[in-house]
């Protein structure tokens, strides 16, 4: 046998018999369901499912299966279906500015094989951190952003993403607002890390405003980028306790570890196809 | 329509087609699966499933369904099946000694309708806390334990549990070891709270030994009681940070909140039939 | 010897030699400093200190000591000084509406001697929870709030607080806005529990808005009440992880445990005189 | 003015007037105390203090001050005193085997200036990770351990540590037991990361035993190395929640992030001289 594994993401309006329908179809296609996660959003009566399925490749045509599933289940149930071959490694572009901690983590994890992705390039609006990309042997591309013509940088970004067939983008403390055209071209495919517990403290300098408010806990939030700033679907959040004795510099220092942890988890969830998006919220199967 | 809801717990050796088999059977029985949780223990190749299913009571016989499912699926797949009618409220006995915090929580939660159970009685080897049971209008039964004849108390306990048709027992800091005969009569039905992060610090005075060891975090563990002390399947654990500045009395004070939280969560999980036990471990569907 | 213990809270503009000045003064007064906590807010150059000191009562006059300290240190250093005799139990009034979980916790903790305070009365704008106060033998006072004349309830509240010499008020999910006159009369003495991670989700229905935003963590915040709603100095916060699978009702259920824990911790900190307030922030010595 | 900052660590048997004595001495020496942390272990009646003090260097002799303090306070109070000039960067050696995650973190933090130390060399009993040290331009030294003659490697280690004037050693998942002679030469100066919540699961393969026990939370512990394996004074611990659905591989994956976080925090505390050791326990001023 030549076993190959695939991931299928499904969502559709909830309706009776849908689980039986899907599992029965896969069973008849000689697939073995290894994991099944399912969730019904009862507020919107919407159904979500993630399946990992193994097939014996010798007697199996992946593209034929997709077509058949779309036709027998997708259309009748009005399903959104996504099919992923687990053998295909996604391509991740990393955008940075001047903060290095998330960059180090992404490159180290990827280099050691713990993050299932390739990194075709690191892009920055500055050149300060080029030496780190060099250190890890990842191409570094400098795309400065002209405040008077932001469209120009966006075009360059789109060209690079297309040229390298990038699957998703990680903003590792990239300090520029992403252009709407780029956002539109990569829906639910641009992952940001914001250094606060959103929706508290959106926008600039969240550690400073958190300090001024006297909070006892600070957080970090990873989310997909949408047009509204810091308002996209949240993938992952985490927090750390602070006290009056911590100054802004301590918030920043403690927050750094949060940011990299939360971003790494979000990127890992994304590469494992464990995140579905609807109504500006995520369903995260863990 | 007269919709009624049931919970079905299933576990059996893992085998191909099992999810499709179960969902198909329920679909054909005109049940609507509202929640499905599933897990495969790949170390032991064992399959676990929890289903919440709704039936239109008018055309449905619950006992007939159970029989049919046992015959069509249970035997062929070698399944352990448990069937629960969600309309039936389980009966919980509470055993205590002299600590009051878990008792207050159980009685307050139950009184306010937040814990889906009845409490036929509170049992204690002391009378110190009788006034609390009185306050909440719950019968209090004093069953002293004679160190020279522990069998006697065990017999009395078994009689009371049988007489009141108790479904499960909660040891809310009950300071006596449960007699093996009682344990045997209520397998995976006696819930204990141990005041440490097991397996660290089993046995007596865990806060003192944790203090002596200089740990930076203390914990509490709720588990089903088995013959080996503090070694039963763990249902829930939680921890709280401590420092050198905390003395043993602070460990005890901070631990109290942990104990009641962890125990309440375990009891709630148990009453919702979300816990399956195998190989001295739990599968907890949340 | 007849040892008695006192707590002294100090804050003043930061200046050189202040710690030596205070410790030296107490040493010369034959006091033994058992705990000293100190903090300098370098943003505002402000100094905070909390001292627990033991005196042999036989040779010691507490009021004389206070006078002397005010004169020798308070005036020269421009200090705010608060003196507390640890033998005096503070009086806490509890305001509630229809939610019972924080009330149960406060009454149970106080009844079991774990909260160092007396409860002269429970006040509510409803009568639903009178039975719980009765159960714990605490006087219950019904003070309805007339939407057309809120001043009237405020006057009644002020009279009751004065008559019973209440030291501080705990709003245990009291669903009315406190009248500015009451707030002004009890500055940094009214403790509220808000069911969100402030400053996220202030105001009404925070669990619903948190659910709509798709957060992965929810929180609770205890703070002193100031005129601006949910914007007073934060005493304590805590959080719990949620997922897409939790509906609003689950947020409310999980939040309940947070609310009571966070409120109990804040009340305990307050009764132990561990909280100082300045610039709408707290210094919490733990 | 030429302000320089120093850290002083003090511990001694507790006695009356000690805080006043120390603060007064520093005040008279024209030092300004910027931070003071103090703790009394009431079980052993032992006093601990950490002071950060600023002096105007022009009129100040650091070695003279140390002598004077030893003579005026150290001897009379039977104090252990440690003096650190904050301008001196400590030297840290890193010992590794084949796991890379802690190494990446240490090198990245140090390279970016966030860890106040120099790294004279990375030492390993294997050569697998040499490329990472190369990448960060840190000398890599291969010291294999001959199972038949462990003394030989220990001698080599001691020579290297002495030659490079190493102040402390970090075992970043170094998979060899440190030789007693090395431990003796560097008391409270060898920091280990153990991949469990000690004292649960000491020794080899803690993730496997934790998995077998069915715990719901796993942890990591950083401690100073003493002769008894995994039994030294704990500096820092942290935990992460797991469930039945996590296999051993998931424990290892989740634990990796814990290990690096906990180790980084411990190393940072050590470099900031915030850790005092006594009776196999730490006092950690944060």
Short mmCIF file of N, CA, C and O in Angstrom, two decimals, chain A residues 35 100-101 104-105 107-109 111-112 114 131-132 135-136 240 245-247 250 253 256-257 260-261 264-265 268 272 286, chain D residues 35 100-101 104-105 107-109 111-112 114 131-132 135-136 240 245-247 250 253 256-257 260-261 264-265 268 272 286:
data_model
loop_
_atom_site.label_atom_id
_atom_site.label_comp_id
_atom_site.label_asym_id
_atom_site.label_seq_id
_atom_site.Cartn_x
_atom_site.Cartn_y
_atom_site.Cartn_z
N UNK A 35 -8.90 11.63 11.45
CA UNK A 35 -9.37 12.64 12.41
C UNK A 35 -10.61 13.29 11.85
O UNK A 35 -10.68 13.56 10.66
N UNK A 100 13.16 42.14 15.97
CA UNK A 100 13.77 40.90 15.49
C UNK A 100 13.23 39.62 16.13
O UNK A 100 13.44 38.53 15.61
N UNK A 101 12.51 39.71 17.26
CA UNK A 101 12.22 38.49 18.04
C UNK A 101 11.32 37.51 17.28
O UNK A 101 11.56 36.31 17.32
N UNK A 104 13.46 35.88 14.39
CA UNK A 104 14.34 34.81 14.88
C UNK A 104 13.56 33.50 15.06
O UNK A 104 13.98 32.42 14.67
N UNK A 105 12.40 33.62 15.71
CA UNK A 105 11.62 32.41 15.99
C UNK A 105 11.15 31.72 14.71
O UNK A 105 11.25 30.50 14.59
N UNK A 107 12.42 31.87 11.70
CA UNK A 107 13.53 31.29 10.93
C UNK A 107 14.13 30.07 11.64
O UNK A 107 14.45 29.07 10.99
N UNK A 108 14.24 30.14 12.96
CA UNK A 108 14.81 29.01 13.70
C UNK A 108 13.87 27.80 13.62
O UNK A 108 14.31 26.67 13.38
N UNK A 109 12.57 28.04 13.81
CA UNK A 109 11.62 26.93 13.74
C UNK A 109 11.61 26.30 12.36
O UNK A 109 11.56 25.08 12.22
N UNK A 111 14.01 26.45 10.07
CA UNK A 111 15.31 25.81 9.79
C UNK A 111 15.41 24.44 10.45
O UNK A 111 15.98 23.50 9.89
N UNK A 112 14.84 24.31 11.63
CA UNK A 112 14.95 23.04 12.34
C UNK A 112 13.84 22.07 11.96
O UNK A 112 13.70 21.01 12.56
N UNK A 114 10.61 22.33 12.25
CA UNK A 114 9.44 22.22 13.11
C UNK A 114 8.24 22.98 12.59
O UNK A 114 7.15 22.87 13.14
N UNK A 131 20.86 41.12 8.14
CA UNK A 131 21.90 40.21 8.60
C UNK A 131 21.32 38.92 9.20
O UNK A 131 21.94 37.87 9.15
N UNK A 132 20.13 39.01 9.75
CA UNK A 132 19.53 37.80 10.33
C UNK A 132 19.07 36.86 9.22
O UNK A 132 19.31 35.65 9.27
N UNK A 135 22.06 35.22 7.89
CA UNK A 135 22.53 34.20 8.82
C UNK A 135 21.81 32.86 8.59
O UNK A 135 22.38 31.80 8.73
N UNK A 136 20.51 32.96 8.28
CA UNK A 136 19.71 31.76 8.08
C UNK A 136 19.60 31.38 6.60
O UNK A 136 18.81 30.51 6.25
N UNK A 240 -0.06 37.65 29.83
CA UNK A 240 0.89 37.48 30.93
C UNK A 240 0.58 38.51 31.99
O UNK A 240 0.13 39.61 31.70
N UNK A 245 4.70 47.32 39.46
CA UNK A 245 6.15 47.45 39.49
C UNK A 245 6.77 47.35 38.09
O UNK A 245 7.95 47.60 37.91
N UNK A 246 5.96 46.94 37.11
CA UNK A 246 6.48 46.87 35.76
C UNK A 246 6.32 48.22 35.06
O UNK A 246 5.22 48.75 35.01
N UNK A 247 7.40 48.71 34.50
CA UNK A 247 7.32 49.94 33.72
C UNK A 247 7.05 49.58 32.26
O UNK A 247 7.02 48.41 31.89
N UNK A 250 9.24 47.09 30.79
CA UNK A 250 8.98 45.71 31.22
C UNK A 250 7.80 45.12 30.44
O UNK A 250 7.82 43.94 30.09
N UNK A 253 9.22 44.11 27.21
CA UNK A 253 10.07 42.92 27.36
C UNK A 253 9.24 41.65 27.57
O UNK A 253 9.44 40.63 26.92
N UNK A 256 7.25 40.71 24.43
CA UNK A 256 8.01 40.08 23.34
C UNK A 256 7.83 38.57 23.32
O UNK A 256 7.64 37.96 22.28
N UNK A 257 7.93 37.94 24.49
CA UNK A 257 7.77 36.49 24.55
C UNK A 257 6.36 36.08 24.17
O UNK A 257 6.15 35.05 23.53
N UNK A 260 5.91 36.33 20.27
CA UNK A 260 6.48 35.26 19.45
C UNK A 260 5.75 33.94 19.67
O UNK A 260 5.46 33.21 18.73
N UNK A 261 5.35 33.66 20.92
CA UNK A 261 4.60 32.43 21.17
C UNK A 261 3.27 32.41 20.43
O UNK A 261 2.90 31.43 19.79
N UNK A 264 3.76 32.17 16.65
CA UNK A 264 4.19 30.83 16.23
C UNK A 264 3.01 29.86 16.24
O UNK A 264 2.83 29.06 15.34
N UNK A 265 2.19 29.95 17.30
CA UNK A 265 1.03 29.05 17.37
C UNK A 265 0.06 29.32 16.22
O UNK A 265 -0.47 28.38 15.62
N UNK A 268 1.51 27.96 13.01
CA UNK A 268 1.45 26.50 13.00
C UNK A 268 0.02 26.02 12.72
O UNK A 268 -0.20 25.10 11.94
N UNK A 272 -1.20 23.89 9.38
CA UNK A 272 -1.86 22.59 9.54
C UNK A 272 -3.31 22.63 9.08
O UNK A 272 -4.06 21.67 9.31
N UNK A 286 -8.27 22.17 17.31
CA UNK A 286 -6.94 21.95 17.93
C UNK A 286 -6.72 20.50 18.32
O UNK A 286 -7.24 19.60 17.73
N UNK D 35 16.22 50.54 44.34
CA UNK D 35 15.27 49.45 44.58
C UNK D 35 15.68 48.74 45.85
O UNK D 35 16.86 48.53 46.10
N UNK D 100 17.84 21.80 19.73
CA UNK D 100 18.30 23.13 19.31
C UNK D 100 17.48 24.30 19.83
O UNK D 100 17.93 25.44 19.78
N UNK D 101 16.27 24.05 20.36
CA UNK D 101 15.36 25.19 20.59
C UNK D 101 15.87 26.16 21.66
O UNK D 101 15.77 27.36 21.49
N UNK D 104 18.91 28.16 20.14
CA UNK D 104 18.49 29.27 19.27
C UNK D 104 18.08 30.48 20.12
O UNK D 104 18.45 31.61 19.85
N UNK D 105 17.27 30.23 21.15
CA UNK D 105 16.76 31.34 21.96
C UNK D 105 17.88 32.08 22.67
O UNK D 105 17.91 33.32 22.68
N UNK D 107 21.07 32.26 21.89
CA UNK D 107 21.96 32.98 20.97
C UNK D 107 21.26 34.19 20.37
O UNK D 107 21.86 35.27 20.23
N UNK D 108 19.96 34.02 20.04
CA UNK D 108 19.24 35.15 19.43
C UNK D 108 19.06 36.28 20.45
O UNK D 108 19.28 37.45 20.14
N UNK D 109 18.70 35.93 21.68
CA UNK D 109 18.51 36.95 22.71
C UNK D 109 19.82 37.68 22.99
O UNK D 109 19.85 38.89 23.16
N UNK D 111 22.46 37.90 20.97
CA UNK D 111 22.89 38.66 19.80
C UNK D 111 22.15 39.99 19.70
O UNK D 111 22.71 41.01 19.31
N UNK D 112 20.87 39.97 20.07
CA UNK D 112 20.08 41.19 19.93
C UNK D 112 20.20 42.09 21.16
O UNK D 112 19.49 43.08 21.28
N UNK D 114 19.44 41.55 24.27
CA UNK D 114 18.39 41.49 25.28
C UNK D 114 18.80 40.69 26.51
O UNK D 114 18.08 40.66 27.50
N UNK D 131 26.67 24.02 13.51
CA UNK D 131 26.30 25.01 12.47
C UNK D 131 25.52 26.19 13.05
O UNK D 131 25.58 27.30 12.54
N UNK D 132 24.79 25.96 14.13
CA UNK D 132 24.02 27.07 14.72
C UNK D 132 24.96 28.04 15.42
O UNK D 132 24.84 29.26 15.26
N UNK D 135 26.61 30.01 12.81
CA UNK D 135 25.69 30.99 12.26
C UNK D 135 25.68 32.28 13.10
O UNK D 135 25.54 33.37 12.59
N UNK D 136 25.78 32.10 14.42
CA UNK D 136 25.75 33.25 15.33
C UNK D 136 27.16 33.71 15.72
O UNK D 136 27.31 34.54 16.60
N UNK D 240 1.75 24.18 30.79
CA UNK D 240 0.81 24.37 29.69
C UNK D 240 -0.21 23.23 29.74
O UNK D 240 0.10 22.12 30.15
N UNK D 245 -6.19 14.29 23.82
CA UNK D 245 -5.97 14.27 22.37
C UNK D 245 -4.51 14.52 22.00
O UNK D 245 -4.13 14.38 20.85
N UNK D 246 -3.71 14.93 22.98
CA UNK D 246 -2.29 15.14 22.70
C UNK D 246 -1.53 13.84 22.89
O UNK D 246 -1.61 13.22 23.94
N UNK D 247 -0.77 13.47 21.88
CA UNK D 247 0.09 12.31 21.99
C UNK D 247 1.46 12.74 22.52
O UNK D 247 1.71 13.93 22.69
N UNK D 250 3.05 15.50 20.81
CA UNK D 250 2.48 16.82 21.09
C UNK D 250 3.01 17.37 22.41
O UNK D 250 3.25 18.56 22.53
N UNK D 253 6.32 18.73 21.62
CA UNK D 253 6.21 19.97 20.84
C UNK D 253 5.77 21.13 21.73
O UNK D 253 6.37 22.22 21.72
N UNK D 256 8.47 22.13 24.27
CA UNK D 256 9.61 22.90 23.75
C UNK D 256 9.47 24.39 24.03
O UNK D 256 10.43 25.04 24.45
N UNK D 257 8.28 24.92 23.78
CA UNK D 257 8.08 26.35 24.03
C UNK D 257 8.19 26.68 25.51
O UNK D 257 8.72 27.72 25.89
N UNK D 260 11.98 26.66 26.58
CA UNK D 260 12.79 27.83 26.23
C UNK D 260 12.34 29.06 27.02
O UNK D 260 13.18 29.83 27.50
N UNK D 261 11.04 29.21 27.22
CA UNK D 261 10.56 30.36 28.00
C UNK D 261 11.08 30.31 29.43
O UNK D 261 11.57 31.30 29.97
N UNK D 264 14.87 30.87 29.58
CA UNK D 264 15.25 32.27 29.33
C UNK D 264 14.96 33.13 30.56
O UNK D 264 15.74 33.98 30.94
N UNK D 265 13.80 32.88 31.19
CA UNK D 265 13.45 33.68 32.37
C UNK D 265 14.45 33.42 33.50
O UNK D 265 14.88 34.34 34.19
N UNK D 268 17.73 35.11 32.70
CA UNK D 268 17.60 36.56 32.87
C UNK D 268 17.62 36.93 34.35
O UNK D 268 18.28 37.90 34.76
N UNK D 272 20.55 39.19 36.25
CA UNK D 272 20.16 40.42 36.97
C UNK D 272 20.39 40.29 38.47
O UNK D 272 19.97 41.14 39.23
N UNK D 286 11.46 39.73 42.02
CA UNK D 286 11.02 40.03 40.63
C UNK D 286 10.52 41.45 40.46
O UNK D 286 10.96 42.33 41.11
#
